[in-house]
Amino acid sequence: MQILIPRASLDTVLVCDPASSTELSASRTAIVVASLSPGSRIFVREAWAQRESDPFTVIQHMLACSLDFQPRCWGVETVGYQATLQAWSERMMRERGVFYPVIPLKPDRYEKKADRIMSLQPFARSGQLYIQRGMLKLIEEWEAFPDPSTPRDILDALAYAVRLLVPQAMPTAGIGLGYRLAELAKRDPASARYWRKDAETRGLIEPEATLDEMLDGEGQEEPAGLGLGEWA
């Protein structure tokens, strides 16, 4: 079933985790754009990573993503070279007549990168995290984690992005809708089913589990490897 979510109801952020070297052994620069829907679904809309140390090239990609997705803010990790990137970002935005608040992201000295990435697990296990099928670099990082010898730059940027997202209020049209549909079902079950399906399609209310789905879920332990959903 296709669910339509109005863009205005999404909270969208862009996060850049830059790298200062193009050496094969160095981390890659990663850019992630993520959106949070009123139903608490997290959609990864951009997942980019490559060995790029030229701040002009990195910021050009950030600006292109911003034109497409209109994020509320940028988050940039600020350690060493990253602080220089923040200054370049503000300068290039002024030159182009656009403005996105730049939020410095300072890693907690007591938190390891792997621990930060592990904070994504609850969202994946509960089915709240959605990616696009073609995000192969993100999928490869996800499947290889926590192997310390494999890249994890996109995952780290995504973990930062999720922390920046702010839950949005449900659309006014959806307030009390579930209750009204339940009342309608007492009088006219067929009409209630029709209008519930319409509301689910427009993303106003969460899809209702069928009896078969509820029975299938009883007594089954959630697989430890439950991971990412997909969206088109």
PDB file of C-alpha atoms in Angstrom:
ATOM      1  CA  MET A   1       0.000   0.000   0.000  1.00  0.00           C
ATOM      2  CA  GLN A   2       1.300   3.429  -0.953  1.00  0.00           C
ATOM      3  CA  ILE A   3       1.254   6.062   1.792  1.00  0.00           C
ATOM      4  CA  LEU A   4       1.439   9.721   0.779  1.00  0.00           C
ATOM      5  CA  ILE A   5       3.105  12.041   3.283  1.00  0.00           C
ATOM      6  CA  PRO A   6       2.923  15.819   2.705  1.00  0.00           C
ATOM      7  CA  ARG A   7       6.418  17.316   2.469  1.00  0.00           C
ATOM      8  CA  ALA A   8       5.374  20.141   4.799  1.00  0.00           C
ATOM      9  CA  SER A   9       4.746  17.609   7.575  1.00  0.00           C
ATOM     10  CA  LEU A  10       8.333  16.264   7.449  1.00  0.00           C
ATOM     11  CA  ASP A  11      11.258  17.440   9.537  1.00  0.00           C
ATOM     12  CA  THR A  12      14.332  17.185   7.297  1.00  0.00           C
ATOM     13  CA  VAL A  13      18.004  17.598   8.179  1.00  0.00           C
ATOM     14  CA  LEU A  14      21.283  17.293   6.288  1.00  0.00           C
ATOM     15  CA  VAL A  15      24.404  16.006   8.045  1.00  0.00           C
ATOM     16  CA  CYS A  16      27.971  16.061   6.755  1.00  0.00           C
ATOM     17  CA  ASP A  17      30.743  14.057   8.401  1.00  0.00           C
ATOM     18  CA  PRO A  18      33.809  15.323   6.510  1.00  0.00           C
ATOM     19  CA  ALA A  19      37.221  13.727   6.126  1.00  0.00           C
ATOM     20  CA  SER A  20      40.471  15.609   5.617  1.00  0.00           C
ATOM     21  CA  SER A  21      42.341  13.001   3.586  1.00  0.00           C
ATOM     22  CA  THR A  22      41.864  11.015   0.378  1.00  0.00           C
ATOM     23  CA  GLU A  23      44.197   8.205   1.473  1.00  0.00           C
ATOM     24  CA  LEU A  24      42.694   4.738   1.023  1.00  0.00           C
ATOM     25  CA  SER A  25      43.120   4.079   4.737  1.00  0.00           C
ATOM     26  CA  ALA A  26      41.281   7.279   5.712  1.00  0.00           C
ATOM     27  CA  SER A  27      37.585   7.739   6.397  1.00  0.00           C
ATOM     28  CA  ARG A  28      35.362   9.034   3.598  1.00  0.00           C
ATOM     29  CA  THR A  29      33.377  12.243   3.605  1.00  0.00           C
ATOM     30  CA  ALA A  30      29.721  11.314   4.138  1.00  0.00           C
ATOM     31  CA  ILE A  31      26.524  13.296   3.533  1.00  0.00           C
ATOM     32  CA  VAL A  32      23.127  12.077   4.708  1.00  0.00           C
ATOM     33  CA  VAL A  33      19.694  13.657   4.324  1.00  0.00           C
ATOM     34  CA  ALA A  34      17.001  12.207   6.587  1.00  0.00           C
ATOM     35  CA  SER A  35      13.354  13.096   7.209  1.00  0.00           C
ATOM     36  CA  LEU A  36      11.029  12.289  10.107  1.00  0.00           C
ATOM     37  CA  SER A  37       7.298  11.910   9.434  1.00  0.00           C
ATOM     38  CA  PRO A  38       4.480  12.628  11.924  1.00  0.00           C
ATOM     39  CA  GLY A  39       4.059   8.850  12.241  1.00  0.00           C
ATOM     40  CA  SER A  40       7.679   8.574  13.490  1.00  0.00           C
ATOM     41  CA  ARG A  41       8.998   7.013  10.302  1.00  0.00           C
ATOM     42  CA  ILE A  42      12.566   7.999   9.388  1.00  0.00           C
ATOM     43  CA  PHE A  43      13.274   8.199   5.648  1.00  0.00           C
ATOM     44  CA  VAL A  44      16.882   8.294   4.417  1.00  0.00           C
ATOM     45  CA  ARG A  45      16.680  10.425   1.284  1.00  0.00           C
ATOM     46  CA  GLU A  46      20.371  10.812   0.479  1.00  0.00           C
ATOM     47  CA  ALA A  47      23.335   8.634   1.484  1.00  0.00           C
ATOM     48  CA  TRP A  48      26.566   9.754  -0.181  1.00  0.00           C
ATOM     49  CA  ALA A  49      30.186   8.961   0.652  1.00  0.00           C
ATOM     50  CA  GLN A  50      33.507   9.273  -1.111  1.00  0.00           C
ATOM     51  CA  ARG A  51      37.111  10.216  -0.419  1.00  0.00           C
ATOM     52  CA  GLU A  52      36.912  13.933  -1.001  1.00  0.00           C
ATOM     53  CA  SER A  53      38.926  16.566   0.859  1.00  0.00           C
ATOM     54  CA  ASP A  54      38.110  19.598  -1.319  1.00  0.00           C
ATOM     55  CA  PRO A  55      35.646  21.676   0.756  1.00  0.00           C
ATOM     56  CA  PHE A  56      34.300  23.396  -2.361  1.00  0.00           C
ATOM     57  CA  THR A  57      33.230  20.070  -3.895  1.00  0.00           C
ATOM     58  CA  VAL A  58      31.708  18.828  -0.639  1.00  0.00           C
ATOM     59  CA  ILE A  59      29.697  21.997  -0.063  1.00  0.00           C
ATOM     60  CA  GLN A  60      28.512  22.044  -3.673  1.00  0.00           C
ATOM     61  CA  HIS A  61      27.005  18.591  -3.099  1.00  0.00           C
ATOM     62  CA  MET A  62      25.431  19.751   0.160  1.00  0.00           C
ATOM     63  CA  LEU A  63      23.875  22.742  -1.591  1.00  0.00           C
ATOM     64  CA  ALA A  64      22.547  20.526  -4.396  1.00  0.00           C
ATOM     65  CA  CYS A  65      20.952  18.199  -1.837  1.00  0.00           C
ATOM     66  CA  SER A  66      19.480  21.165  -0.008  1.00  0.00           C
ATOM     67  CA  LEU A  67      17.887  22.441  -3.201  1.00  0.00           C
ATOM     68  CA  ASP A  68      16.168  19.072  -3.643  1.00  0.00           C
ATOM     69  CA  PHE A  69      15.150  18.334  -0.048  1.00  0.00           C
ATOM     70  CA  GLN A  70      14.984  21.736   1.707  1.00  0.00           C
ATOM     71  CA  PRO A  71      16.418  20.700   5.104  1.00  0.00           C
ATOM     72  CA  ARG A  72      15.637  22.670   8.243  1.00  0.00           C
ATOM     73  CA  CYS A  73      19.354  22.776   9.102  1.00  0.00           C
ATOM     74  CA  TRP A  74      22.791  21.402   8.344  1.00  0.00           C
ATOM     75  CA  GLY A  75      24.743  19.432  10.901  1.00  0.00           C
ATOM     76  CA  VAL A  76      28.530  19.400  10.447  1.00  0.00           C
ATOM     77  CA  GLU A  77      30.915  17.476  12.677  1.00  0.00           C
ATOM     78  CA  THR A  78      33.424  19.999  13.996  1.00  0.00           C
ATOM     79  CA  VAL A  79      36.815  18.454  14.683  1.00  0.00           C
ATOM     80  CA  GLY A  80      39.920  19.989  13.095  1.00  0.00           C
ATOM     81  CA  TYR A  81      39.370  20.144   9.322  1.00  0.00           C
ATOM     82  CA  GLN A  82      35.606  19.936   9.858  1.00  0.00           C
ATOM     83  CA  ALA A  83      35.626  23.365  11.521  1.00  0.00           C
ATOM     84  CA  THR A  84      37.136  24.802   8.320  1.00  0.00           C
ATOM     85  CA  LEU A  85      34.319  23.211   6.315  1.00  0.00           C
ATOM     86  CA  GLN A  86      31.742  24.995   8.464  1.00  0.00           C
ATOM     87  CA  ALA A  87      33.327  28.359   7.674  1.00  0.00           C
ATOM     88  CA  TRP A  88      33.351  27.531   3.945  1.00  0.00           C
ATOM     89  CA  SER A  89      29.684  26.488   4.154  1.00  0.00           C
ATOM     90  CA  GLU A  90      28.605  29.820   5.573  1.00  0.00           C
ATOM     91  CA  ARG A  91      30.661  31.727   2.992  1.00  0.00           C
ATOM     92  CA  MET A  92      29.271  29.812  -0.006  1.00  0.00           C
ATOM     93  CA  MET A  93      25.705  30.155   1.253  1.00  0.00           C
ATOM     94  CA  ARG A  94      26.148  33.934   1.447  1.00  0.00           C
ATOM     95  CA  GLU A  95      27.488  33.978  -2.115  1.00  0.00           C
ATOM     96  CA  ARG A  96      24.438  32.072  -3.388  1.00  0.00           C
ATOM     97  CA  GLY A  97      21.879  33.978  -1.361  1.00  0.00           C
ATOM     98  CA  VAL A  98      20.634  30.949   0.567  1.00  0.00           C
ATOM     99  CA  PHE A  99      20.752  30.188   4.257  1.00  0.00           C
ATOM    100  CA  TYR A 100      20.605  26.951   6.244  1.00  0.00           C
ATOM    101  CA  PRO A 101      21.475  27.090   9.943  1.00  0.00           C
ATOM    102  CA  VAL A 102      24.727  25.181  10.517  1.00  0.00           C
ATOM    103  CA  ILE A 103      24.732  23.183  13.739  1.00  0.00           C
ATOM    104  CA  PRO A 104      28.200  22.123  14.940  1.00  0.00           C
ATOM    105  CA  LEU A 105      28.231  18.445  15.892  1.00  0.00           C
ATOM    106  CA  LYS A 106      30.833  17.718  18.559  1.00  0.00           C
ATOM    107  CA  PRO A 107      31.420  14.046  19.351  1.00  0.00           C
ATOM    108  CA  ASP A 108      31.025  13.151  23.005  1.00  0.00           C
ATOM    109  CA  ARG A 109      34.514  12.379  24.318  1.00  0.00           C
ATOM    110  CA  TYR A 110      33.091   9.404  26.207  1.00  0.00           C
ATOM    111  CA  GLU A 111      31.132   7.992  23.252  1.00  0.00           C
ATOM    112  CA  LYS A 112      32.783   5.817  20.618  1.00  0.00           C
ATOM    113  CA  LYS A 113      31.666   5.940  16.990  1.00  0.00           C
ATOM    114  CA  ALA A 114      30.381   2.353  17.225  1.00  0.00           C
ATOM    115  CA  ASP A 115      28.215   3.265  20.217  1.00  0.00           C
ATOM    116  CA  ARG A 116      26.781   6.219  18.329  1.00  0.00           C
ATOM    117  CA  ILE A 117      25.896   3.975  15.391  1.00  0.00           C
ATOM    118  CA  MET A 118      24.319   1.416  17.732  1.00  0.00           C
ATOM    119  CA  SER A 119      21.806   4.112  18.728  1.00  0.00           C
ATOM    120  CA  LEU A 120      20.146   3.449  15.334  1.00  0.00           C
ATOM    121  CA  GLN A 121      19.235  -0.097  16.368  1.00  0.00           C
ATOM    122  CA  PRO A 122      15.922   0.672  18.152  1.00  0.00           C
ATOM    123  CA  PHE A 123      14.620   2.523  15.079  1.00  0.00           C
ATOM    124  CA  ALA A 124      15.575  -0.345  12.761  1.00  0.00           C
ATOM    125  CA  ARG A 125      14.198  -3.074  15.031  1.00  0.00           C
ATOM    126  CA  SER A 126      10.853  -1.278  15.347  1.00  0.00           C
ATOM    127  CA  GLY A 127      10.552  -0.832  11.570  1.00  0.00           C
ATOM    128  CA  GLN A 128      10.811   2.961  11.678  1.00  0.00           C
ATOM    129  CA  LEU A 129      13.894   3.335   9.466  1.00  0.00           C
ATOM    130  CA  TYR A 130      13.441   3.347   5.681  1.00  0.00           C
ATOM    131  CA  ILE A 131      16.028   3.548   2.907  1.00  0.00           C
ATOM    132  CA  GLN A 132      15.927   3.397  -0.885  1.00  0.00           C
ATOM    133  CA  ARG A 133      16.928   0.190  -2.611  1.00  0.00           C
ATOM    134  CA  GLY A 134      19.716   1.845  -4.611  1.00  0.00           C
ATOM    135  CA  MET A 135      21.635   3.051  -1.520  1.00  0.00           C
ATOM    136  CA  LEU A 136      24.237   0.329  -1.939  1.00  0.00           C
ATOM    137  CA  LYS A 137      27.010   1.979   0.097  1.00  0.00           C
ATOM    138  CA  LEU A 138      24.683   2.379   3.066  1.00  0.00           C
ATOM    139  CA  ILE A 139      23.489  -1.216   2.746  1.00  0.00           C
ATOM    140  CA  GLU A 140      27.080  -2.489   2.580  1.00  0.00           C
ATOM    141  CA  GLU A 141      28.022  -0.532   5.710  1.00  0.00           C
ATOM    142  CA  TRP A 142      24.924  -1.770   7.532  1.00  0.00           C
ATOM    143  CA  GLU A 143      25.593  -5.418   6.692  1.00  0.00           C
ATOM    144  CA  ALA A 144      29.304  -5.203   7.588  1.00  0.00           C
ATOM    145  CA  PHE A 145      28.843  -3.388  10.917  1.00  0.00           C
ATOM    146  CA  PRO A 146      30.337  -3.821  13.552  1.00  0.00           C
ATOM    147  CA  ASP A 147      33.437  -5.111  11.745  1.00  0.00           C
ATOM    148  CA  PRO A 148      35.991  -2.352  12.588  1.00  0.00           C
ATOM    149  CA  SER A 149      37.906  -2.933   9.348  1.00  0.00           C
ATOM    150  CA  THR A 150      34.982  -1.830   7.149  1.00  0.00           C
ATOM    151  CA  PRO A 151      33.744   1.720   6.397  1.00  0.00           C
ATOM    152  CA  ARG A 152      31.018   3.156   8.608  1.00  0.00           C
ATOM    153  CA  ASP A 153      31.009   6.810   7.547  1.00  0.00           C
ATOM    154  CA  ILE A 154      27.415   6.922   6.258  1.00  0.00           C
ATOM    155  CA  LEU A 155      26.147   5.105   9.346  1.00  0.00           C
ATOM    156  CA  ASP A 156      27.863   7.645  11.584  1.00  0.00           C
ATOM    157  CA  ALA A 157      26.368  10.573   9.660  1.00  0.00           C
ATOM    158  CA  LEU A 158      22.948   8.900   9.832  1.00  0.00           C
ATOM    159  CA  ALA A 159      23.257   8.479  13.600  1.00  0.00           C
ATOM    160  CA  TYR A 160      23.943  12.212  13.909  1.00  0.00           C
ATOM    161  CA  ALA A 161      21.010  13.014  11.612  1.00  0.00           C
ATOM    162  CA  VAL A 162      18.538  10.977  13.653  1.00  0.00           C
ATOM    163  CA  ARG A 163      19.552  12.914  16.772  1.00  0.00           C
ATOM    164  CA  LEU A 164      18.827  16.224  15.013  1.00  0.00           C
ATOM    165  CA  LEU A 165      15.343  15.253  13.834  1.00  0.00           C
ATOM    166  CA  VAL A 166      12.429  16.819  15.698  1.00  0.00           C
ATOM    167  CA  PRO A 167       9.012  15.076  15.844  1.00  0.00           C
ATOM    168  CA  GLN A 168       6.321  17.026  14.024  1.00  0.00           C
ATOM    169  CA  ALA A 169       2.674  17.345  15.024  1.00  0.00           C
ATOM    170  CA  MET A 170       0.174  15.193  13.169  1.00  0.00           C
ATOM    171  CA  PRO A 171      -1.877  17.086  10.566  1.00  0.00           C
ATOM    172  CA  THR A 172      -4.926  18.770  12.070  1.00  0.00           C
ATOM    173  CA  ALA A 173      -7.191  16.661   9.871  1.00  0.00           C
ATOM    174  CA  GLY A 174      -5.945  13.525  11.615  1.00  0.00           C
ATOM    175  CA  ILE A 175      -6.724  14.604  15.191  1.00  0.00           C
ATOM    176  CA  GLY A 176      -9.484  12.379  16.574  1.00  0.00           C
ATOM    177  CA  LEU A 177      -9.869  10.679  13.200  1.00  0.00           C
ATOM    178  CA  GLY A 178      -9.430   7.200  14.638  1.00  0.00           C
ATOM    179  CA  TYR A 179     -12.177   7.851  17.178  1.00  0.00           C
ATOM    180  CA  ARG A 180     -14.556   9.213  14.532  1.00  0.00           C
ATOM    181  CA  LEU A 181     -13.944   6.211  12.294  1.00  0.00           C
ATOM    182  CA  ALA A 182     -14.635   3.869  15.205  1.00  0.00           C
ATOM    183  CA  GLU A 183     -17.952   5.654  15.835  1.00  0.00           C
ATOM    184  CA  LEU A 184     -18.832   5.485  12.143  1.00  0.00           C
ATOM    185  CA  ALA A 185     -18.074   1.744  12.110  1.00  0.00           C
ATOM    186  CA  LYS A 186     -20.840   1.185  14.658  1.00  0.00           C
ATOM    187  CA  ARG A 187     -23.389   2.713  12.263  1.00  0.00           C
ATOM    188  CA  ASP A 188     -21.931   1.959   8.825  1.00  0.00           C
ATOM    189  CA  PRO A 189     -19.024  -0.532   8.787  1.00  0.00           C
ATOM    190  CA  ALA A 190     -18.604  -0.421   4.993  1.00  0.00           C
ATOM    191  CA  SER A 191     -18.207   3.373   4.929  1.00  0.00           C
ATOM    192  CA  ALA A 192     -15.824   3.235   7.894  1.00  0.00           C
ATOM    193  CA  ARG A 193     -13.575   0.730   6.072  1.00  0.00           C
ATOM    194  CA  TYR A 194     -13.555   2.945   2.973  1.00  0.00           C
ATOM    195  CA  TRP A 195     -12.643   6.130   4.838  1.00  0.00           C
ATOM    196  CA  ARG A 196     -10.032   4.351   6.987  1.00  0.00           C
ATOM    197  CA  LYS A 197      -8.265   3.073   3.881  1.00  0.00           C
ATOM    198  CA  ASP A 198      -8.374   6.581   2.394  1.00  0.00           C
ATOM    199  CA  ALA A 199      -6.879   8.095   5.579  1.00  0.00           C
ATOM    200  CA  GLU A 200      -4.137   5.441   5.697  1.00  0.00           C
ATOM    201  CA  THR A 201      -3.238   6.114   2.056  1.00  0.00           C
ATOM    202  CA  ARG A 202      -2.854   9.836   2.775  1.00  0.00           C
ATOM    203  CA  GLY A 203      -0.718   9.139   5.868  1.00  0.00           C
ATOM    204  CA  LEU A 204      -3.237  10.660   8.302  1.00  0.00           C
ATOM    205  CA  ILE A 205      -3.385   7.560  10.499  1.00  0.00           C
ATOM    206  CA  GLU A 206      -1.262   4.458  10.911  1.00  0.00           C
ATOM    207  CA  PRO A 207      -2.343   1.354   8.939  1.00  0.00           C
ATOM    208  CA  GLU A 208      -4.451  -0.992  11.036  1.00  0.00           C
ATOM    209  CA  ALA A 209      -3.064  -4.504  11.489  1.00  0.00           C
ATOM    210  CA  THR A 210      -5.293  -7.278  10.144  1.00  0.00           C
ATOM    211  CA  LEU A 211      -6.409 -10.152  12.358  1.00  0.00           C
ATOM    212  CA  ASP A 212      -4.084 -12.514  10.476  1.00  0.00           C
ATOM    213  CA  GLU A 213      -1.116 -10.164  11.056  1.00  0.00           C
ATOM    214  CA  MET A 214      -1.893  -9.927  14.771  1.00  0.00           C
ATOM    215  CA  LEU A 215      -2.189 -13.723  15.082  1.00  0.00           C
ATOM    216  CA  ASP A 216       1.020 -14.278  13.110  1.00  0.00           C
ATOM    217  CA  GLY A 217       2.872 -11.988  15.512  1.00  0.00           C
ATOM    218  CA  GLU A 218       1.747 -13.718  18.690  1.00  0.00           C
ATOM    219  CA  GLY A 219       4.370 -15.776  20.449  1.00  0.00           C
ATOM    220  CA  GLN A 220       7.083 -14.957  17.919  1.00  0.00           C
ATOM    221  CA  GLU A 221      10.311 -13.410  19.086  1.00  0.00           C
ATOM    222  CA  GLU A 222      11.538 -10.525  16.947  1.00  0.00           C
ATOM    223  CA  PRO A 223      14.572 -11.557  14.862  1.00  0.00           C
ATOM    224  CA  ALA A 224      17.792  -9.961  16.088  1.00  0.00           C
ATOM    225  CA  GLY A 225      18.719  -9.026  12.538  1.00  0.00           C
ATOM    226  CA  LEU A 226      15.536  -7.099  11.733  1.00  0.00           C
ATOM    227  CA  GLY A 227      16.715  -4.054   9.879  1.00  0.00           C
ATOM    228  CA  LEU A 228      15.848  -1.497   7.249  1.00  0.00           C
ATOM    229  CA  GLY A 229      12.585  -0.962   5.444  1.00  0.00           C
ATOM    230  CA  GLU A 230      12.470   0.299   1.869  1.00  0.00           C
ATOM    231  CA  TRP A 231      10.622   3.158   0.197  1.00  0.00           C
ATOM    232  CA  ALA A 232      10.390   4.177  -3.406  1.00  0.00           C
TER     233      ALA A 232
END
